[in-house]
Short mmCIF file of C-alpha atoms and ligand atoms in Angstrom, two decimals:
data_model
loop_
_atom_site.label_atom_id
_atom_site.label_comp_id
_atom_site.label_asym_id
_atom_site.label_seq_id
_atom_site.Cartn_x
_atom_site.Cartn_y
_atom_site.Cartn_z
CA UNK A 1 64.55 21.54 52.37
CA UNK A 2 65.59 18.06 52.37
CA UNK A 3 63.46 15.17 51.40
CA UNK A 4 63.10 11.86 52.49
CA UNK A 5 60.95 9.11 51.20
CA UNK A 6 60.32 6.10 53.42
CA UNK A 7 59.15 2.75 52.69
CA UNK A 8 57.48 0.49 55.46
CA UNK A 9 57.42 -3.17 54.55
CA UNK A 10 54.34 -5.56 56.25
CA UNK A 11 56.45 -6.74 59.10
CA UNK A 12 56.61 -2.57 60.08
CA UNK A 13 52.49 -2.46 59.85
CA UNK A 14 51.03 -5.75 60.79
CA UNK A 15 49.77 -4.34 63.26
CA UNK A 16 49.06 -0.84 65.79
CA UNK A 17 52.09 -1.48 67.37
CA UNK A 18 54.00 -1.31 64.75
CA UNK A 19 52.38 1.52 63.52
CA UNK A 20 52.95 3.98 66.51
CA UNK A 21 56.71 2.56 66.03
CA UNK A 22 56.52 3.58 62.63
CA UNK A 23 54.81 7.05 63.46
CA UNK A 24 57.22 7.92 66.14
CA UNK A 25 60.33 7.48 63.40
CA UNK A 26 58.70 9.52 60.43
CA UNK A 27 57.58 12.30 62.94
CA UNK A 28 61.13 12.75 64.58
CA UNK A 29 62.27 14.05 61.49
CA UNK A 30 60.68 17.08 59.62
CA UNK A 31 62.69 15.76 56.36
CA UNK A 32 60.44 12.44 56.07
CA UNK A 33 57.70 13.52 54.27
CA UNK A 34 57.04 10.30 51.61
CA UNK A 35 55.92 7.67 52.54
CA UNK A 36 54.56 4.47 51.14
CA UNK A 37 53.11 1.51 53.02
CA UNK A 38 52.87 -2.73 52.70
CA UNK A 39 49.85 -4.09 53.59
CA UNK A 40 49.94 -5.56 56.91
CA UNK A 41 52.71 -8.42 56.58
CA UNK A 42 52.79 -11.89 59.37
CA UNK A 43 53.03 -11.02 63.37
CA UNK A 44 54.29 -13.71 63.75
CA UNK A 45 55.59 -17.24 62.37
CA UNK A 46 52.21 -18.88 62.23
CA UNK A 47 50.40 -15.34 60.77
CA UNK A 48 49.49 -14.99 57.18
CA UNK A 49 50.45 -11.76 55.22
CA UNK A 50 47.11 -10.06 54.03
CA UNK A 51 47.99 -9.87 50.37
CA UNK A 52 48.02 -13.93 50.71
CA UNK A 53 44.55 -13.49 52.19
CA UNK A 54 43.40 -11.25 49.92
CA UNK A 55 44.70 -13.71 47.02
CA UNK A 56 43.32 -16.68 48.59
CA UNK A 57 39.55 -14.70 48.44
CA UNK A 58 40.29 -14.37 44.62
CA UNK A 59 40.96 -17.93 44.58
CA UNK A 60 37.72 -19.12 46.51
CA UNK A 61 35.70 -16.61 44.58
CA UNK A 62 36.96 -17.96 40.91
CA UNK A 63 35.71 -21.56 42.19
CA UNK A 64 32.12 -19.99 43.58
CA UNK A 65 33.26 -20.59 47.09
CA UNK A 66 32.57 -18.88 49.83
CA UNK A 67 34.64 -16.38 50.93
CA UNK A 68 32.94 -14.89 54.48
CA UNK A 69 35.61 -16.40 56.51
CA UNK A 70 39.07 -15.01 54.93
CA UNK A 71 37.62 -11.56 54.31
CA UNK A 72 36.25 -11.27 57.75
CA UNK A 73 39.90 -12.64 59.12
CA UNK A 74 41.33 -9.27 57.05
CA UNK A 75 38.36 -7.10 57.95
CA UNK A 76 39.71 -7.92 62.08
CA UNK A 77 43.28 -6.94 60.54
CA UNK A 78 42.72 -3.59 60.01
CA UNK A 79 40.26 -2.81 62.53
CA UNK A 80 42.64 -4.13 65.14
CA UNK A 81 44.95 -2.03 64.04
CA UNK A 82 42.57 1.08 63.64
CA UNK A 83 41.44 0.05 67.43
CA UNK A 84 44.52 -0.04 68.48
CA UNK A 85 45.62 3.39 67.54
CA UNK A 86 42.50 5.11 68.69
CA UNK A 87 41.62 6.28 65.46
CA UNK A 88 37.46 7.57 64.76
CA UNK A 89 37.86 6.15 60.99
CA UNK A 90 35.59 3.57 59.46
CA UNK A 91 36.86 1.64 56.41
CA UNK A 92 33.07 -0.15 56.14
CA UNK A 93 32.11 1.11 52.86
CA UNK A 94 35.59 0.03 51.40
CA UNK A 95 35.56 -3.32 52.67
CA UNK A 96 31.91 -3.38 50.86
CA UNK A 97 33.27 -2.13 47.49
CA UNK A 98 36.12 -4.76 48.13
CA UNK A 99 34.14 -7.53 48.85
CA UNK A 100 31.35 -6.93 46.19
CA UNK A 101 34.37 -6.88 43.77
CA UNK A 102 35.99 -10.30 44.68
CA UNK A 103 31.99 -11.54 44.53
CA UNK A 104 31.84 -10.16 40.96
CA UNK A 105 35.10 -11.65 39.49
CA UNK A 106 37.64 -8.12 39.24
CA UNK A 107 40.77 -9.07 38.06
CA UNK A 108 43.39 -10.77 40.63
CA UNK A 109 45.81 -7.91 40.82
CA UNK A 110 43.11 -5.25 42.10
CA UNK A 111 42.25 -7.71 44.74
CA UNK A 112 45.90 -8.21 46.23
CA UNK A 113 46.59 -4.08 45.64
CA UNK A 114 43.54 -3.32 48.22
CA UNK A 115 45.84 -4.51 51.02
CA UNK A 116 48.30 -1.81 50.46
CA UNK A 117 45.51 0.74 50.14
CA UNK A 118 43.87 0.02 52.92
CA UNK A 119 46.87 0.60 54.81
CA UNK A 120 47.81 3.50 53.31
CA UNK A 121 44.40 4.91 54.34
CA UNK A 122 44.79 4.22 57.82
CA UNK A 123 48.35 5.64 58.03
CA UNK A 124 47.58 8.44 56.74
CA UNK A 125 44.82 9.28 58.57
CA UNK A 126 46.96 8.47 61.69
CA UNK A 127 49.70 10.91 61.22
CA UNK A 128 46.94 13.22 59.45
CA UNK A 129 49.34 13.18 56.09
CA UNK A 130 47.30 13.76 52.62
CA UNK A 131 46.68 10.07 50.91
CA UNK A 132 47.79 10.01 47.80
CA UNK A 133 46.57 7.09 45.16
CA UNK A 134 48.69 4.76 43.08
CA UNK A 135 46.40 4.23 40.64
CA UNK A 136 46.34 6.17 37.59
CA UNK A 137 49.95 7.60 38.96
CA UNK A 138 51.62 4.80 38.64
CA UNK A 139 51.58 3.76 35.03
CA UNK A 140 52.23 0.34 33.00
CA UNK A 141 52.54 -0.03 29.25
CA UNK A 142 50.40 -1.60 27.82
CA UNK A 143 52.40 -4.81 27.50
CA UNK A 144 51.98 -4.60 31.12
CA UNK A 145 55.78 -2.99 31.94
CA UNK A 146 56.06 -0.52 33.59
CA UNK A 147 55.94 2.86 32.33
CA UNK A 148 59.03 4.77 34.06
CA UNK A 149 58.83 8.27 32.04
CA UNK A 150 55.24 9.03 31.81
CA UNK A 151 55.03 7.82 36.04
CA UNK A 152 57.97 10.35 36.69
CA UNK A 153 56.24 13.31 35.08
CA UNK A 154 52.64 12.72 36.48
CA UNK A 155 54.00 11.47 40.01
CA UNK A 156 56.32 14.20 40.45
CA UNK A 157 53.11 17.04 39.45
CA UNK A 158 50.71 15.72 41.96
CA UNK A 159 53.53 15.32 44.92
CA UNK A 160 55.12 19.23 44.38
CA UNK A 161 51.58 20.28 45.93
CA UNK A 162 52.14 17.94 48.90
CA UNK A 163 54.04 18.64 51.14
CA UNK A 164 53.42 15.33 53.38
CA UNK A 165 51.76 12.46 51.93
CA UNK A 166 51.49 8.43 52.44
CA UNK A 167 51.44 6.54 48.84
CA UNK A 168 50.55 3.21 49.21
CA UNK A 169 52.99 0.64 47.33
CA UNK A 170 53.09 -2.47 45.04
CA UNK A 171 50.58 -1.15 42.89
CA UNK A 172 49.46 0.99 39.79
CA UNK A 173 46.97 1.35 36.44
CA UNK A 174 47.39 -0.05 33.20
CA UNK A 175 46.48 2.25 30.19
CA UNK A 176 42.34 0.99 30.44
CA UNK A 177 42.64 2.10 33.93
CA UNK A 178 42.77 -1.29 35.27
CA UNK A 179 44.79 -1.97 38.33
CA UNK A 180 48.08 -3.87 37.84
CA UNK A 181 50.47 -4.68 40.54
CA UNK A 182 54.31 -5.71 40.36
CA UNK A 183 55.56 -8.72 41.32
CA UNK A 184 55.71 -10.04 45.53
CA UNK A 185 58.05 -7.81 47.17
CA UNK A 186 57.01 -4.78 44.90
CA UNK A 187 56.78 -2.07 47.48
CA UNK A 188 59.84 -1.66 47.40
CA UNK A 189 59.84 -0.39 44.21
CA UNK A 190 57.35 2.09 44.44
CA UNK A 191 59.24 3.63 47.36
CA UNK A 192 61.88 3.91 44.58
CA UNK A 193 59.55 5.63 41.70
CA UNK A 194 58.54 8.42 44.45
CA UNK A 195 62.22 8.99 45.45
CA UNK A 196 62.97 9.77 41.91
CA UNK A 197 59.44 11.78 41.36
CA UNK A 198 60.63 13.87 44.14
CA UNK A 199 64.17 13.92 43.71
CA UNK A 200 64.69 12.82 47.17
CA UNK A 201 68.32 13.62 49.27
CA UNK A 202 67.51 9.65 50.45
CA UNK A 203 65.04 6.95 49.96
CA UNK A 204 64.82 4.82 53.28
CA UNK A 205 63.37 1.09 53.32
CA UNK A 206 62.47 0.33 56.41
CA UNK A 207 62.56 -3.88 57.32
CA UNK A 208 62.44 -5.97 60.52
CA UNK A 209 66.31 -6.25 60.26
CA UNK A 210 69.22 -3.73 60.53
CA UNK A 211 70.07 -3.71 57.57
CA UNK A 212 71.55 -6.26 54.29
CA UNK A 213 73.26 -9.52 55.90
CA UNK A 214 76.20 -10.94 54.66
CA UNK A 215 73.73 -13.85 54.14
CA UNK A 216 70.31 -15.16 54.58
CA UNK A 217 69.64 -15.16 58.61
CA UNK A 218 67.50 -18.39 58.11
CA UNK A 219 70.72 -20.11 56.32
CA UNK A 220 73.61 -18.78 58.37
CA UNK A 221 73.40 -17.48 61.99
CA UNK A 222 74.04 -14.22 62.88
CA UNK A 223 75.70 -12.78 59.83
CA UNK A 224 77.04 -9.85 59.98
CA UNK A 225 75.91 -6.56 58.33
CA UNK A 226 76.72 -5.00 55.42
CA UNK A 227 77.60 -0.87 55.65
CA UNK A 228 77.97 -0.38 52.38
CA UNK A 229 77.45 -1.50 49.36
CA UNK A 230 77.18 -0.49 45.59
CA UNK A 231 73.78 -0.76 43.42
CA UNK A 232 75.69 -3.30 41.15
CA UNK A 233 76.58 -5.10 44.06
CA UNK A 234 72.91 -5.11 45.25
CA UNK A 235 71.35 -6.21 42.09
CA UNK A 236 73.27 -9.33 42.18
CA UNK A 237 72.04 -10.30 45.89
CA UNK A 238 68.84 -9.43 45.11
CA UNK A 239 68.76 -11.43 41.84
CA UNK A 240 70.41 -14.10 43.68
CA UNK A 241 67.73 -14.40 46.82
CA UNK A 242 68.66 -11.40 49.10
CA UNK A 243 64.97 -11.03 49.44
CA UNK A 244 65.46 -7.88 51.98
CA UNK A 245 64.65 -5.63 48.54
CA UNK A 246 62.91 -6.16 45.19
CA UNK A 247 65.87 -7.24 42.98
CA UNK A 248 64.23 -4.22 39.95
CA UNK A 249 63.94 -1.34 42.82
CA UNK A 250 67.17 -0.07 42.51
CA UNK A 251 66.74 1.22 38.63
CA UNK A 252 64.28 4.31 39.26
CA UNK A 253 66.60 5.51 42.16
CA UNK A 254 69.59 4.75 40.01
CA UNK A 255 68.63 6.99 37.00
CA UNK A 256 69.39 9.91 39.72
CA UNK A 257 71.97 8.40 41.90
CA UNK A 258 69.80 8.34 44.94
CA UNK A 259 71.06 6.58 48.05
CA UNK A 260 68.87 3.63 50.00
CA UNK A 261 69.53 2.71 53.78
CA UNK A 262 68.09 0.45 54.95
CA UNK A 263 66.86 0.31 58.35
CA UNK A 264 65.20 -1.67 61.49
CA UNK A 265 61.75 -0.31 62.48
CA UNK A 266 62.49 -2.24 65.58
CA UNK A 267 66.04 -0.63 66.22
CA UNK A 268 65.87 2.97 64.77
CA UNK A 269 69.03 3.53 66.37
CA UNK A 270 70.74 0.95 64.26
CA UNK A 271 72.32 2.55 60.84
CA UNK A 272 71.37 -0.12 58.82
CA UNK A 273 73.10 -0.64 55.56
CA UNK A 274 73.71 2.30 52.67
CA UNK A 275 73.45 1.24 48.65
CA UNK A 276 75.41 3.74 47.01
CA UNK A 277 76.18 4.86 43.44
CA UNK A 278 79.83 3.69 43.80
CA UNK A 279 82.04 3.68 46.79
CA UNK A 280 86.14 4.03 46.54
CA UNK A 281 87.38 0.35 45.39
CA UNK A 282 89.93 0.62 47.82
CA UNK A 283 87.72 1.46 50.51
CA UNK A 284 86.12 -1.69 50.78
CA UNK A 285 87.32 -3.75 53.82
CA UNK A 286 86.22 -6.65 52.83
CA UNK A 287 86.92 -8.82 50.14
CA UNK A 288 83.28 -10.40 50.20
CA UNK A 289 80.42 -8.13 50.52
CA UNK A 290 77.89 -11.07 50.48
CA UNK A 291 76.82 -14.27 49.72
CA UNK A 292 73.26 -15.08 48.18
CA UNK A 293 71.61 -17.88 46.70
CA UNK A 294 68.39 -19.88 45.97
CA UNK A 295 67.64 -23.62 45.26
CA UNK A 296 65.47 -24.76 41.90
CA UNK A 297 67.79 -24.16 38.88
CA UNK A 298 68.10 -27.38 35.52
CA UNK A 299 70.59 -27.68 33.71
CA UNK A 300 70.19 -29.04 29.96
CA UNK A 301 73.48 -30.46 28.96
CA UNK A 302 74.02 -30.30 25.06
CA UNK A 303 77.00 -33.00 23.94
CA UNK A 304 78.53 -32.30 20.18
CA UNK A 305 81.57 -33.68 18.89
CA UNK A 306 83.18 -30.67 17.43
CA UNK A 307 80.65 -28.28 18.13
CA UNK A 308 83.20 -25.36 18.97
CA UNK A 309 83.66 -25.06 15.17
CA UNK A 310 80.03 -25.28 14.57
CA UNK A 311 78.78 -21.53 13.35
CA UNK A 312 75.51 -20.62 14.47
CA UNK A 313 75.52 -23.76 17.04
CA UNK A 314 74.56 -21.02 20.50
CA UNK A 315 72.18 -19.49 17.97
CA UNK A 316 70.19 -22.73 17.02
CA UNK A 317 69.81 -23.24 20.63
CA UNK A 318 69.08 -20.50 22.13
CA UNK A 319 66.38 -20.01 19.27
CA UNK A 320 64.66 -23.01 21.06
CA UNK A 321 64.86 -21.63 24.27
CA UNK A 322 63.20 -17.89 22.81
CA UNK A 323 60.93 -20.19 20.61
CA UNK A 324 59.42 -21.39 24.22
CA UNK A 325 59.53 -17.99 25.56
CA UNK A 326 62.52 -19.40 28.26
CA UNK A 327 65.15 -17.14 29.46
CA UNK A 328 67.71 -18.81 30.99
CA UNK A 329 70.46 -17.76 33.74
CA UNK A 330 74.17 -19.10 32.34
CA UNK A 331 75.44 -20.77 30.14
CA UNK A 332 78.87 -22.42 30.44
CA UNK A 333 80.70 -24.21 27.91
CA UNK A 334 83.12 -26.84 27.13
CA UNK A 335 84.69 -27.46 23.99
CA UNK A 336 82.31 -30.20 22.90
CA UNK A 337 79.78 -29.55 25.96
CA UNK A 338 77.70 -26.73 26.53
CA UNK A 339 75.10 -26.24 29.28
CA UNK A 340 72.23 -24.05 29.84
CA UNK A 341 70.97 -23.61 33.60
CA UNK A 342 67.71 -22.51 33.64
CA UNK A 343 64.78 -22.16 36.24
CA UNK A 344 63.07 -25.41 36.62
CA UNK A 345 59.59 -23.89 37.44
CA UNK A 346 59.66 -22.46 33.49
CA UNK A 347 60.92 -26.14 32.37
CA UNK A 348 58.80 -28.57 34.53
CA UNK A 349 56.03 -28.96 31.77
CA UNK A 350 57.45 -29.22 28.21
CA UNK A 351 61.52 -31.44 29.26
CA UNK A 352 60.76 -33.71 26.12
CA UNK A 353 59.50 -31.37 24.13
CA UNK A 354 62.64 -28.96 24.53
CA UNK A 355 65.05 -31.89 24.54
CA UNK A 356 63.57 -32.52 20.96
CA UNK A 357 63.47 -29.24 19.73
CA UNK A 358 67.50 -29.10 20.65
CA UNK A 359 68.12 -32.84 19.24
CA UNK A 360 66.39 -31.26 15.74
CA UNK A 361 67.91 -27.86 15.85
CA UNK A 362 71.43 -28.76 16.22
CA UNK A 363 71.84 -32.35 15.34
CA UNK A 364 72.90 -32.79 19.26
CA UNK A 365 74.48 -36.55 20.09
CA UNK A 366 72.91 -36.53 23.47
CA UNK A 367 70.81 -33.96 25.35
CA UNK A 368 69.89 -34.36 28.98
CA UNK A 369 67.95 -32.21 31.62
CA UNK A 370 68.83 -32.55 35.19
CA UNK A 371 67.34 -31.16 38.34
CA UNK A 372 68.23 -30.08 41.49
CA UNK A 373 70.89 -27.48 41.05
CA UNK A 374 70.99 -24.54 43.85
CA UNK A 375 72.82 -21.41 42.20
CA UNK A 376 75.10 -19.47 45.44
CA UNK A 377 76.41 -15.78 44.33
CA UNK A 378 79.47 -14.59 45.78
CA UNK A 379 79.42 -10.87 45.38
CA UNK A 380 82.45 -8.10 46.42
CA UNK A 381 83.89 -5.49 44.78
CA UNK A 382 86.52 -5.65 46.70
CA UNK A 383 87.30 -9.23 44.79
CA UNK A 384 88.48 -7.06 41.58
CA UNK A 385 91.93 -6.03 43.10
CA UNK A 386 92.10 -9.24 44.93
CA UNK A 387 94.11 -12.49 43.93
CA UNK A 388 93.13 -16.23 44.71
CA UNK A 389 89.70 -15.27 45.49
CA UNK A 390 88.13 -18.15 43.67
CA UNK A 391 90.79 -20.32 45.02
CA UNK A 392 89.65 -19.34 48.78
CA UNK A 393 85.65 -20.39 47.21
CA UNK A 394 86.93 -23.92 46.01
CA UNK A 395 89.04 -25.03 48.90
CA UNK A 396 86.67 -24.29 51.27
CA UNK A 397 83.66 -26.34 49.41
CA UNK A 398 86.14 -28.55 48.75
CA UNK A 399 87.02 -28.94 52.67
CA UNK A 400 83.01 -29.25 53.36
CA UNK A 401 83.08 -32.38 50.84
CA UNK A 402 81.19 -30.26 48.56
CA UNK A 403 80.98 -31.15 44.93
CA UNK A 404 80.75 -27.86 42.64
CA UNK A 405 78.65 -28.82 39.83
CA UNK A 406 78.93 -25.37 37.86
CA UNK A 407 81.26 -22.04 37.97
CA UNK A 408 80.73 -18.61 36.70
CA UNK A 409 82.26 -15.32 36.86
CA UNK A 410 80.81 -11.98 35.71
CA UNK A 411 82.70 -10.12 33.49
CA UNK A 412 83.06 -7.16 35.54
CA UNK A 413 84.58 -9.37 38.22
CA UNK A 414 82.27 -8.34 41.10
CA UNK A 415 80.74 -11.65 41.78
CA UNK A 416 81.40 -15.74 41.25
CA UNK A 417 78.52 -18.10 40.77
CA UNK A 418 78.78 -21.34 41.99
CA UNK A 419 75.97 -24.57 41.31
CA UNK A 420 76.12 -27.49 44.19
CA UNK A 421 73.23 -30.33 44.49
CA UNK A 422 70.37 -28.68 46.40
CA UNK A 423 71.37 -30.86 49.43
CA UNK A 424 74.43 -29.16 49.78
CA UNK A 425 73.31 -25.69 49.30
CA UNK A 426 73.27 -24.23 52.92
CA UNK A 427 76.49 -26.42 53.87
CA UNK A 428 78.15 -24.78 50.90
CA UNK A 429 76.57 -21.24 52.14
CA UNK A 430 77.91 -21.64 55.54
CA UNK A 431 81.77 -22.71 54.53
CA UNK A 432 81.72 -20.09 52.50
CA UNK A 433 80.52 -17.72 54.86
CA UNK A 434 83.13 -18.67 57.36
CA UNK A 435 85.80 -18.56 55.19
CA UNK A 436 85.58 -14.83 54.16
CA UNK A 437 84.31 -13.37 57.26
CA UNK A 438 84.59 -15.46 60.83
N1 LIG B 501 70.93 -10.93 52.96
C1 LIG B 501 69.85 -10.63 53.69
N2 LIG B 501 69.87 -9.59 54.54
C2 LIG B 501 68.81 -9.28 55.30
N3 LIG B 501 67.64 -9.95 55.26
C3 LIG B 501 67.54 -11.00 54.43
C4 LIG B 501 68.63 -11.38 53.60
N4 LIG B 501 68.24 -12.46 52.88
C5 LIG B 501 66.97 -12.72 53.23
N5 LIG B 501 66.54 -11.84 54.16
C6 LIG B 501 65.18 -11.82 54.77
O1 LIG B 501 64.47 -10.67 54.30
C7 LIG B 501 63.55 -10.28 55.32
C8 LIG B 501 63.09 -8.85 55.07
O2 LIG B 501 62.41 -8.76 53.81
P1 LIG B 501 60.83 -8.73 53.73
O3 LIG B 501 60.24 -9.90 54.45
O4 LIG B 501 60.43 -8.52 52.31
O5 LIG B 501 60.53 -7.43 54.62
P2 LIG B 501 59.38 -6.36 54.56
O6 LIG B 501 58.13 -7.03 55.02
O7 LIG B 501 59.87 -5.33 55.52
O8 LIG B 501 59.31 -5.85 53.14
C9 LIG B 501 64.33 -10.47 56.59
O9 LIG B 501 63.50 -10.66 57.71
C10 LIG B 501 65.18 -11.71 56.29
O10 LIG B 501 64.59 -12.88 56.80
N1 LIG B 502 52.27 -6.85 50.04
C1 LIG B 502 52.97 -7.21 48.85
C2 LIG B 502 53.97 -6.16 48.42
C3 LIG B 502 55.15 -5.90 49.31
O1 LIG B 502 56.10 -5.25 48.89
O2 LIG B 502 55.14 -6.38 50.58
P1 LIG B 502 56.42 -6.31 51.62
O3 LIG B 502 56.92 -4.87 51.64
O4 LIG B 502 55.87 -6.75 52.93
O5 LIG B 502 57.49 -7.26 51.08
C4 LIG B 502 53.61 -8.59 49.01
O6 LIG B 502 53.43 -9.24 49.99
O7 LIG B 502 54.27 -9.07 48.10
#
């Protein structure tokens, strides 16, 4: 029989609307039978997601503040939505257990997992599927990554004896039993553990939008979709701000070639976009198969005289940077130049102190940290077989007035990296945009 695992994001279940939306696509099909759940994500603009509620309780509770007033604004979340569906199901005694929690000080990442539970709960009940529990089936190490053998083996026991079931996402236990959750966005890959657990014919992620863009919708308007495109491909929009999917939930799926589409709970009828093993190079019919990016990048520029002959010189530095526990992004060089771009949340606090670290390590004659880089990905495997590429990238930022401040390529040739001045970022997104596809 085939087997599909589904993953609803919070804009799908924020609220009973959604959910009979979201009912009405997992019963047309006998094959969905997985599926995992957000907690309820914003209705609108002005909304609040109720993981951010649920953190912002945490937060009131660590300063002995009072927290009545968010957890009775989450409490009317879910019983709207319980209302709303008709359902004769109390979740009293859990918002109790909840609440007494936050009031006793439980650790932040049970607090922000409850609003996936909860959901799940209610789902489940709704399309009368068996409710299945992340914790203690979804494992971390106990260096808190996650635990990707031991989670296949005890996942894929308890789902072989259901047949239907609704796993709620984002969360799991450490070895103490503790709850841990991933990081924002981490739904996503849960829906991708349970695909491989069940060795599913397709995971589907289902979104607010039909599918990957060729570019942010709040940067460029109206881009156009993407059909296909390759896991490698994927990972390097993700990495690069394609928010639409965690950038780590395509490596459980990948370990058994699994397919994701993904799809519009508000346009079933759309086919949203499919990220495949590998597609045919010469199939793709478009040179570009999209453009990320995201703003907040340094760059600490290291001048040497002569330090291309310098054994050991990348070493030295890099030591710094591992020394501070940084990881950095690229790392371009010039003959008597070389620069490290880095995040500048993971900077902001110790500049001088890193600056002098380098100065001593190396001997540097000048060392300089700069802010205000935006990093914008242009990603295609259709760019391997293609000449002048990069040439089409430059002229057209050049044509916008554009200063680029950085360039990289990949060395398997799917994707450039560009750095303009954060002010130029989405007028550099949009030229680009227009020169590969309007
Ligand atoms: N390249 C892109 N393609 C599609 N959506 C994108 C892209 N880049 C950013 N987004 C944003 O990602 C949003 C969907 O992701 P997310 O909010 O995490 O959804 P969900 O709540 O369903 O998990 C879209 O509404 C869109 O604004
Ligand atoms: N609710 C969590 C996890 C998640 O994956 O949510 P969503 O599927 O709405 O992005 C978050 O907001 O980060």
């Amino acid at each position: 029989m085939e087997t599909k695992v589904l993953k609803f994001g919070g804009s799908s279940l924020a609220d009973s609307n959604q959910f009979k939306k979201v009912a009405e696509i997992i019963k047309s099909q006998d094959s969905r039978r997985y599926v995992i759940a957000s907690a309820p994500g914003k209705r609108d603009e002005e909304d609040q997601k109720v993981t951010d509620l649920l953190y912002k309780c945490y937060i009131l509770s660590e300063n002995e503040e009072d927290i009545d007033e968010v957890f009775k604004k989450i409490e009317n979340r879910y019983n709207g939505i319980i209302e709303g569906l008709g359902l004769d199901f109390s979740l009293k005694e859990e918002f109790d257990k909840i609440r007494t929690s936050i009031l006793h000080h439980v650790g932040s990442d049970y607090v922000c997992s409850r609003g996936e539970y909860l959901n799940s709960m209610i789902l489940a009940e709704y399309l009368g599927y068996e409710f299945i529990d992340a914790e203690k089936r979804i494992l971390f190490l106990e260096d808190g990554s996650f635990d990707s053998e031991k989670t296949n083996l005890v996942l894929s026991e308890v789902l072989k004896d259901n047949r239907y079931a609704v796993i709620p996402g984002f969360y799991g236990s450490m070895p103490n039993g503790t709850i841990k959750t991933f990081s924002r966005g981490g739904s996503d890959i849960t829906g991708s553990i349970v695909a491989r657990a069940v060795d599913a014919d397709l995971y589907e992620n289902w979104t607010d939008v039909s599918g990957m863009l060729m570019a942010d919708p709040r940067c460029v308007e109206n881009p156009k979709v993407i059909d296909f495109i390759t896991y490698k491909e994927l990972r390097e929009l993700s990495y690069m701000g394609a928010s639409i999917m965690h950038e780590d939930a395509i490596f459980p799926v990948k370990q058994s070639g699994i397919s994701i589409n993904i799809r519009n709970t508000n346009a079933p009828e759309d086919n949203g976009t499919m990220i495949v093993p590998e597609v045919d190079l010469n199939g793709a019919d478009r040179i570009v198969t999209g453009i990320a990016g995201k703003r907040g990048f340094s760059t600490i520029n290291i001048e040497k005289d002569m330090m291309n002959i310098e054994i050991g010189f990348g070493r030295k530095i890099l030591e710094v940077l591992e020394n501070n526990n940084l990881a950095f992004e690229h790392l371009p060089t010039g003959i008597d130049t070389m620069s490290i771009i880095i995040i500048s949340d993971t900077i902001k606090d110790i500049k001088e102190k890193i600056k002098d670290e380098i100065y001593e390590a190396v001997k540097a004659d000048n060392v300089e940290i700069e802010d205000g880089l935006a990093m914008i990905a242009v990603v295609g495997r259709g760019m391997v077989k293609e000449k002048g590429t990069a040439m089409r990238i430059f002229s057209a930022i050049k044509d916008a007035s554009i200063n680029i401040r950085m360039i990289d390529q990949g060395s398997s040739e799917i994707n450039i990296i560009i750095g303009v001045a954060e002010t130029d970022y989405i007028p550099a997104l949009k030229t680009i945009y227009s020169e590969f596809v309007e």
